[in-house]
Tab-separated table of C-alpha atoms and ligand atoms in Angstrom:
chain	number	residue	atom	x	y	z
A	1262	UNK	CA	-27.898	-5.289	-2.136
A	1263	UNK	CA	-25.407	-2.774	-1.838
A	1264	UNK	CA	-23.006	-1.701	-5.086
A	1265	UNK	CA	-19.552	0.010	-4.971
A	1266	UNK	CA	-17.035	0.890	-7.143
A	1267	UNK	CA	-13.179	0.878	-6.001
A	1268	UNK	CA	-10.113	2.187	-8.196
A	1269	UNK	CA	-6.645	2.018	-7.088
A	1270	UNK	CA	-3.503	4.016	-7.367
A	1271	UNK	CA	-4.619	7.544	-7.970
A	1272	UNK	CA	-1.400	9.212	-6.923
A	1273	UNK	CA	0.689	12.669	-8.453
A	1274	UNK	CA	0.975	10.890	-11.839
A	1275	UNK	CA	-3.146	10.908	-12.332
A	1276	UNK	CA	-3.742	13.182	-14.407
A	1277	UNK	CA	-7.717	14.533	-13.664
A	1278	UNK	CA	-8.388	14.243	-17.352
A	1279	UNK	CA	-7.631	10.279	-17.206
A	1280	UNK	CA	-10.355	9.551	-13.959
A	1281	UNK	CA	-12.927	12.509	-15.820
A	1282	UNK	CA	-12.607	9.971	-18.930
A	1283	UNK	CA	-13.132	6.813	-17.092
A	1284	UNK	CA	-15.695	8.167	-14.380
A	1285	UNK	CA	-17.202	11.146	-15.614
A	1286	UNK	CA	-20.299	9.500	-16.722
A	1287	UNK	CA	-20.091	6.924	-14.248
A	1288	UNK	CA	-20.056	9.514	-10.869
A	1289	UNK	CA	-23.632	10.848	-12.491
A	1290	UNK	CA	-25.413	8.111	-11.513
A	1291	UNK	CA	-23.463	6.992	-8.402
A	1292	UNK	CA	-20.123	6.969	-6.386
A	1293	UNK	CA	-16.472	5.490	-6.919
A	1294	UNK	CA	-14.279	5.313	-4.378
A	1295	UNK	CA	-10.539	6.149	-5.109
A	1296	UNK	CA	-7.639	4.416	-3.345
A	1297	UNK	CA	-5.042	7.491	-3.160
A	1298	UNK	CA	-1.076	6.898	-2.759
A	1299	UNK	CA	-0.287	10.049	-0.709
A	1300	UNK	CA	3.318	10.129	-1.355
A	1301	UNK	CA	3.908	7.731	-4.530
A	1302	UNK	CA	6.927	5.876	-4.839
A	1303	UNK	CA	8.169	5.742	-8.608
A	1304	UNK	CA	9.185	1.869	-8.814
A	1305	UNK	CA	7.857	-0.659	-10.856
A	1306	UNK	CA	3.844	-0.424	-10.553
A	1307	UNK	CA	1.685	-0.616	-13.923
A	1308	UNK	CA	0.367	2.600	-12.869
A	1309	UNK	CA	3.436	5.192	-13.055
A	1310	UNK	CA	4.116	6.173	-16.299
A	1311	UNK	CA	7.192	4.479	-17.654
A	1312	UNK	CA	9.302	7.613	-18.007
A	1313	UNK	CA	8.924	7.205	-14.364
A	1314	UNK	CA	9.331	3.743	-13.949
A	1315	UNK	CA	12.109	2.437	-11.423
A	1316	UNK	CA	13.470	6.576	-10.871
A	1317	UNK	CA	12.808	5.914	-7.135
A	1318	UNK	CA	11.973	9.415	-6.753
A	1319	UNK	CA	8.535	10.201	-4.196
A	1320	UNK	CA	6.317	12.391	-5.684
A	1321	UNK	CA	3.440	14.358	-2.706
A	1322	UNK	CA	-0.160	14.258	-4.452
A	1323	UNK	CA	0.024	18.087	-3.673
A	1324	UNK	CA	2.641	18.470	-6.030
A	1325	UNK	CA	-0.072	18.133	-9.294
A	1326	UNK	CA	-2.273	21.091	-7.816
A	1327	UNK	CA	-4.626	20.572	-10.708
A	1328	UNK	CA	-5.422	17.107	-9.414
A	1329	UNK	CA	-5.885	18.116	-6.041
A	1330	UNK	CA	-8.377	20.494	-7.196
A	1331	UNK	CA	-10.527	17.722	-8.917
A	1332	UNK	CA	-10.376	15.823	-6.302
A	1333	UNK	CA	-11.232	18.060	-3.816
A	1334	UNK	CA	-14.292	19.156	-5.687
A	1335	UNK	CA	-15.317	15.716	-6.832
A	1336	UNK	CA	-15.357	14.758	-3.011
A	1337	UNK	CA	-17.232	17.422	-2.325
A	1338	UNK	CA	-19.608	16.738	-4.963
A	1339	UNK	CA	-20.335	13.315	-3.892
A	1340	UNK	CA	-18.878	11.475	-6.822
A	1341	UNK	CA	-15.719	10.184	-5.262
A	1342	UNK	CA	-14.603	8.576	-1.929
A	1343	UNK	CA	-11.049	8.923	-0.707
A	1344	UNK	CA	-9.641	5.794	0.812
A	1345	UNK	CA	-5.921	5.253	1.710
A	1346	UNK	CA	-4.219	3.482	-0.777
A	1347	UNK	CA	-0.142	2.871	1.397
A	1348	UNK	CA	1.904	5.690	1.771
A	1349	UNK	CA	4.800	5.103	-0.930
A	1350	UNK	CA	3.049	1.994	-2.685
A	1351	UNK	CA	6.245	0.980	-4.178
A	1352	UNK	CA	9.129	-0.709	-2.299
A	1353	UNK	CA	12.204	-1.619	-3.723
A	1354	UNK	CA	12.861	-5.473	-5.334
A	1355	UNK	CA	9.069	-6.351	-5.251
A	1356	UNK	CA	8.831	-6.146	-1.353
A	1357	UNK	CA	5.103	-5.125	-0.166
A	1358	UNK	CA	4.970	-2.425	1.618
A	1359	UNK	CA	2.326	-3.209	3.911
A	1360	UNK	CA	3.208	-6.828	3.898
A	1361	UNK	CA	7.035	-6.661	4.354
A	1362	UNK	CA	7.318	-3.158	5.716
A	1363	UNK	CA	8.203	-1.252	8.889
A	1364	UNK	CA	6.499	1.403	10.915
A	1365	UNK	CA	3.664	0.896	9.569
A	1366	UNK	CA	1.363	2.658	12.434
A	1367	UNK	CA	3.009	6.084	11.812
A	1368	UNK	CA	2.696	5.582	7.931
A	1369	UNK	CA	-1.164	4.980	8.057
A	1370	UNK	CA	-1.506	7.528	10.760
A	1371	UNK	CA	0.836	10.366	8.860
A	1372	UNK	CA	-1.160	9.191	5.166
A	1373	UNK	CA	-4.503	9.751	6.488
A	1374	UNK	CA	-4.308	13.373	8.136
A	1375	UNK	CA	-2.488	14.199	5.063
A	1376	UNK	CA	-5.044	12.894	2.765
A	1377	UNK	CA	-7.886	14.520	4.761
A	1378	UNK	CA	-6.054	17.867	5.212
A	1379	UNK	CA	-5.532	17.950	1.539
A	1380	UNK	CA	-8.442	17.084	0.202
A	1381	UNK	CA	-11.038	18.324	3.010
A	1382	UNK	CA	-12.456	14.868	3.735
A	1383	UNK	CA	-12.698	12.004	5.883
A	1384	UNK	CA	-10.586	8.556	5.194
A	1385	UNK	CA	-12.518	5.499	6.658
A	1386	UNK	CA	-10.852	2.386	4.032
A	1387	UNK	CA	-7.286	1.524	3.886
A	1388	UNK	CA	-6.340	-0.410	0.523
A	1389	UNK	CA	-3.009	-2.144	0.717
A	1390	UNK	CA	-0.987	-2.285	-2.287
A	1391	UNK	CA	-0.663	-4.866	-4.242
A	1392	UNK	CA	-3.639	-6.297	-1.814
A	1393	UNK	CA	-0.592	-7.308	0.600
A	1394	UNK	CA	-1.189	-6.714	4.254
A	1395	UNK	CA	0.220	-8.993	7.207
A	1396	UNK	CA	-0.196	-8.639	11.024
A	1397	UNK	CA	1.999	-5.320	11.646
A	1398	UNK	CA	-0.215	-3.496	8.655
A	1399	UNK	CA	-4.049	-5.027	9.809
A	1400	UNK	CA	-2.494	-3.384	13.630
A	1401	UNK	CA	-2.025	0.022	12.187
A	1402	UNK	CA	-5.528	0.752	10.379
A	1403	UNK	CA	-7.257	-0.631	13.039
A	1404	UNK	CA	-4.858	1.912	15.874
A	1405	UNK	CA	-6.507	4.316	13.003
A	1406	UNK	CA	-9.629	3.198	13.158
A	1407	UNK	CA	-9.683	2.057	9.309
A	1408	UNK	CA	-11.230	-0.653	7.429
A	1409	UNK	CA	-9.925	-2.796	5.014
A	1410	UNK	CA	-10.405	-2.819	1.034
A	1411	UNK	CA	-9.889	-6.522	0.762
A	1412	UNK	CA	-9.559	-9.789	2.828
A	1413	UNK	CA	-6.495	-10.764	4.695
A	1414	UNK	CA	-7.399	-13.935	6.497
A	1415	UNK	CA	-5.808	-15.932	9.132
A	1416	UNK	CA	-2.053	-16.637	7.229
A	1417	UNK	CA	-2.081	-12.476	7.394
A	1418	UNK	CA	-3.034	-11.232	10.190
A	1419	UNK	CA	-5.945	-12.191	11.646
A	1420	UNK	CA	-6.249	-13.310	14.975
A	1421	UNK	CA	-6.110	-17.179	15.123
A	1422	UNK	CA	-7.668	-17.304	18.760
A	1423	UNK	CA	-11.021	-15.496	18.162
A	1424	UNK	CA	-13.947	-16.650	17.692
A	1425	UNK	CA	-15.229	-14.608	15.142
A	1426	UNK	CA	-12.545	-15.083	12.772
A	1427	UNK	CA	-12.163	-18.824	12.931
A	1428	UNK	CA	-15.982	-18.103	12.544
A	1429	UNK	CA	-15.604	-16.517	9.195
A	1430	UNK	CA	-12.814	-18.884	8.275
A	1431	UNK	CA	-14.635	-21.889	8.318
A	1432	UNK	CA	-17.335	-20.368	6.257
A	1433	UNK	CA	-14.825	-19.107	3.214
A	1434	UNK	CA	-13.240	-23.024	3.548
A	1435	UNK	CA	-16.760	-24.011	2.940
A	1436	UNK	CA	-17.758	-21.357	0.367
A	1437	UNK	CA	-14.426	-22.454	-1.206
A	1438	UNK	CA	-15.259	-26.043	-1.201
A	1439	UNK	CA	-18.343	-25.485	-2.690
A	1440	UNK	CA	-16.567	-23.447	-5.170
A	1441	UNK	CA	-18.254	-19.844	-4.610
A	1442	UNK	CA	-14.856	-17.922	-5.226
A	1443	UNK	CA	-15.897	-14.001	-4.552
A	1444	UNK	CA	-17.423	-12.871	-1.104
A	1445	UNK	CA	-20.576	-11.186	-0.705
A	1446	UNK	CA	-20.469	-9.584	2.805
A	1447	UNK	CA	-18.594	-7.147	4.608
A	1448	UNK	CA	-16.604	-9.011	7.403
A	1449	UNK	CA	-16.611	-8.122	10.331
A	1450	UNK	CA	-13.005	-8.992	12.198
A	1451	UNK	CA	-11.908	-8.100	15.293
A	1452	UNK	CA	-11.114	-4.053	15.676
A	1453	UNK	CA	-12.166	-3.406	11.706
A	1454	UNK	CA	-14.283	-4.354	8.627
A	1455	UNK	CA	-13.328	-6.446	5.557
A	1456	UNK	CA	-14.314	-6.307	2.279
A	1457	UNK	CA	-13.446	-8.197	-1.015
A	1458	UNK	CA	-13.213	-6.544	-4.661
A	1459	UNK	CA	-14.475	-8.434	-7.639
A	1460	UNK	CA	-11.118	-7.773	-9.376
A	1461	UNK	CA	-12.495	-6.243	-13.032
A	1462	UNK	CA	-8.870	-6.436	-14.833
A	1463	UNK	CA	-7.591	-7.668	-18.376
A	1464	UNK	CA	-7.730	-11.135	-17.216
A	1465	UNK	CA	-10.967	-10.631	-15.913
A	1466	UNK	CA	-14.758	-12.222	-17.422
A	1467	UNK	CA	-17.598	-10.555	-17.288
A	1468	UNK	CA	-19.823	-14.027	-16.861
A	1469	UNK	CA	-17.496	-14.184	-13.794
A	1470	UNK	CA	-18.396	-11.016	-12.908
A	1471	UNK	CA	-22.470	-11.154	-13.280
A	1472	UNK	CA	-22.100	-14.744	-11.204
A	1473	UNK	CA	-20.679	-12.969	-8.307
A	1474	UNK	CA	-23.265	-9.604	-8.818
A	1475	UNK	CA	-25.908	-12.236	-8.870
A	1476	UNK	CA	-25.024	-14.016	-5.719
A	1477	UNK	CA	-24.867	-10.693	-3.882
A	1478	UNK	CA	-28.549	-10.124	-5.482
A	1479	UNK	CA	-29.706	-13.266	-3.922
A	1480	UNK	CA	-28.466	-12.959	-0.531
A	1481	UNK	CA	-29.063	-8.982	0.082
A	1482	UNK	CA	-24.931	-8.832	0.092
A	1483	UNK	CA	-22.367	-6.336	-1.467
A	1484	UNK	CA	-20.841	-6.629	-4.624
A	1485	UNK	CA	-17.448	-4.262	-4.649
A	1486	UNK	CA	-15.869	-4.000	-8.448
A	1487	UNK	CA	-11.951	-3.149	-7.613
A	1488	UNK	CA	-10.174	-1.862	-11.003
A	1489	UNK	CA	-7.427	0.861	-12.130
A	1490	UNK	CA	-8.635	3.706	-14.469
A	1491	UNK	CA	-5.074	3.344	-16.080
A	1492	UNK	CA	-5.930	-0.218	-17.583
A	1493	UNK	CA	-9.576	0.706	-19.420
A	1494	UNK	CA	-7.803	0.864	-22.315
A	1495	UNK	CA	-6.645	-2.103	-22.195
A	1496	UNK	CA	-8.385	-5.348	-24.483
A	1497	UNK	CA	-9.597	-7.954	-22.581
A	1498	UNK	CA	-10.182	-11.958	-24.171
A	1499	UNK	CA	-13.472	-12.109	-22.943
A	1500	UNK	CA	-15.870	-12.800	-25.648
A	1501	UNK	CA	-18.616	-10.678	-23.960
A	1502	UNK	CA	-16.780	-7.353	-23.275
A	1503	UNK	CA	-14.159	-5.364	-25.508
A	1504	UNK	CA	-11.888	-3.757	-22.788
A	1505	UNK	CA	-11.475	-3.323	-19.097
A	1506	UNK	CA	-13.522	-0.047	-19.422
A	1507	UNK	CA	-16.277	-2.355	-21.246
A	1508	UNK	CA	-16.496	-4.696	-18.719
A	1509	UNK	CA	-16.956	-2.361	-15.828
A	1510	UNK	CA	-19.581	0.005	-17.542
A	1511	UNK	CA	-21.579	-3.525	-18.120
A	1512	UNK	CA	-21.770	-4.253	-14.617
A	1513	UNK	CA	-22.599	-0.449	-14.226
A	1514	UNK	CA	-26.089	-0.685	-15.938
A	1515	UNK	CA	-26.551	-4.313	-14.853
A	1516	UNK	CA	-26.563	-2.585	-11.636
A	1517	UNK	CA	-28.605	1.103	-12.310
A	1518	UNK	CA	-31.624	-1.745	-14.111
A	1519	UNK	CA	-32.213	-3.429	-10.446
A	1520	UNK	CA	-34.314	-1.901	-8.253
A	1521	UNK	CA	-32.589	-3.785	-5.553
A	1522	UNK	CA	-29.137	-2.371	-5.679
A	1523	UNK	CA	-27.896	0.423	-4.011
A	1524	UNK	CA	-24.748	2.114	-4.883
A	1525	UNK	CA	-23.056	3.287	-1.985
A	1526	UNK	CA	-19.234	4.379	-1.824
A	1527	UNK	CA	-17.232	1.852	-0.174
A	1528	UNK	CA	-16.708	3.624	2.841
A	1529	UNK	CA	-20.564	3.922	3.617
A	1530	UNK	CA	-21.112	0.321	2.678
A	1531	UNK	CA	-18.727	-0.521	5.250
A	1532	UNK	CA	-19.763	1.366	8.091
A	1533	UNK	CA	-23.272	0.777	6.910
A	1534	UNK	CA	-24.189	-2.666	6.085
A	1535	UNK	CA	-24.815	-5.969	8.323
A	1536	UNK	CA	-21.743	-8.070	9.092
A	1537	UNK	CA	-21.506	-11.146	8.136
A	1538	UNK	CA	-22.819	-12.865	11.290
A	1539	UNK	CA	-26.325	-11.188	10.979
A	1540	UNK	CA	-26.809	-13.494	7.874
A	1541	UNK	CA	-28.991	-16.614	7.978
B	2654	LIG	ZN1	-1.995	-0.016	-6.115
């Protein structure tokens, strides 16, 4: 079974002492994959400070040179994965900006030479923001040749006359039915790869969690944990882990005791590992 980690919305507000304090013990033992803003928007996102909040104002990830810098040596390292996380993130009165947006081709193409210039590296995932994409966004990462971190299924994009995806959508309306929430495979859609995130959040269980981890086990899938390194902080209700931080770490070592796992970024586990189809 494959394991990956995926955090969203590192951007020019990150500052590399927040991601060393969430992953620096983590990126020892195995790789997380960062979804990078390129040129963050300051609206109303969780993850821009508040003396930001709602300025409007773009901020270029090369403008914090000491974060570039981490980055770029982290990368190099091995311990993180860029992926493409939109190119402003924010939009103005809660639009999406891969879901309600325009020229979206030029913003994937234009975000991903930037982010590879920058930081020296290869982009192969696109993460939408807000997990929002529609038909116009799934067009442009796969005219980039990008996959997708997360699933956007037939009322968002995909094509409703192939075979593959009515394939695939039969199977999650089964899985659904059955009520297997999660999705252990990377799915493979016409023109790009999909994979789903195990959302590890303040509303999020750790049972939960381990059910889905579990399921992967059994069937030689993936299990993807998606979180934010700004929210580890944060308390969680969930009688068997403390904070959002606690939760993920858990799953960490759940993972590092099997001898079955392997921890891939998100990126190689895409490009890497069986489609969905090749299952029994
Ligand atoms: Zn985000």
């Amino acid at each position: 079974m494959y394991f990956c980690i995926r955090d969203d919305d590192t951007s020019f507000f990150t500052a590399p002492d927040e991601l060393e304090r969430a992953y620096g013990e983590v990126t020892k033992h195995g790789p997380v994959s960062l979804a990078i803003i390129p040129f963050c928007r300051a609206g109303n996102s969780k993850g821009v400070p508040a003396a930001y909040r709602e300025q409007w104002s773009i901020h270029a990830l090369e403008e914090n040179g000491a974060l570039v810098e981490y980055l770029r040596r982290g990368i190099a390292e091995g311990r993180y994965e860029a992926m493409l996380h939109g190119y402003h993130h924010d939009e103005l009165e809660h639009r999406r900006e891969f879901l309600h947006g325009t020229d979206l081709a030029r913003k994937v193409r234009e975000g991903k030479r930037y982010l590879e210039q920058l930081l020296d590296t290869t982009i192969r995932v696109f993460v939408p923001p807000h997990n929002a994409i529609g038909k116009e966004g799934l067009q442009a990462i796969t005219a980039a040749g990008l996959h997708l971190g997360g699933v956007a299924g037939m009322r968002h994009g995909w094509p409703w006359w192939s075979p593959s995806c009515l394939g695939i959508w039969w199977h999650l309306r089964r899985r659904r039915k059955n009520g297997l929430d999660g999705l252990p495979y990377v799915l493979d859609v016409p023109g790009h790869k999909e994979l789903a995130g195990t959302p590890i959040t303040p509303a999020a269980v750790l049972r939960k969690s381990l059910r889905r981890f579990d399921e992967a086990i059994g069937l030689d899938g993936v299990f993807c944990a998606a979180t934010h390194y700004w929210e580890f902080g944060q308390p969680v209700t969930d009688p068997d882990a403390t904070t959002v931080g606690d939760h993920l770490y858990k799953l960490v070592r759940r993972a590092m005791a099997d001898s079955k796992v392997r921890w891939q970024s998100v990126g190689a586990v895409m490009t890497g590992s069986p489609p969905l189809g090749k299952r029994p």
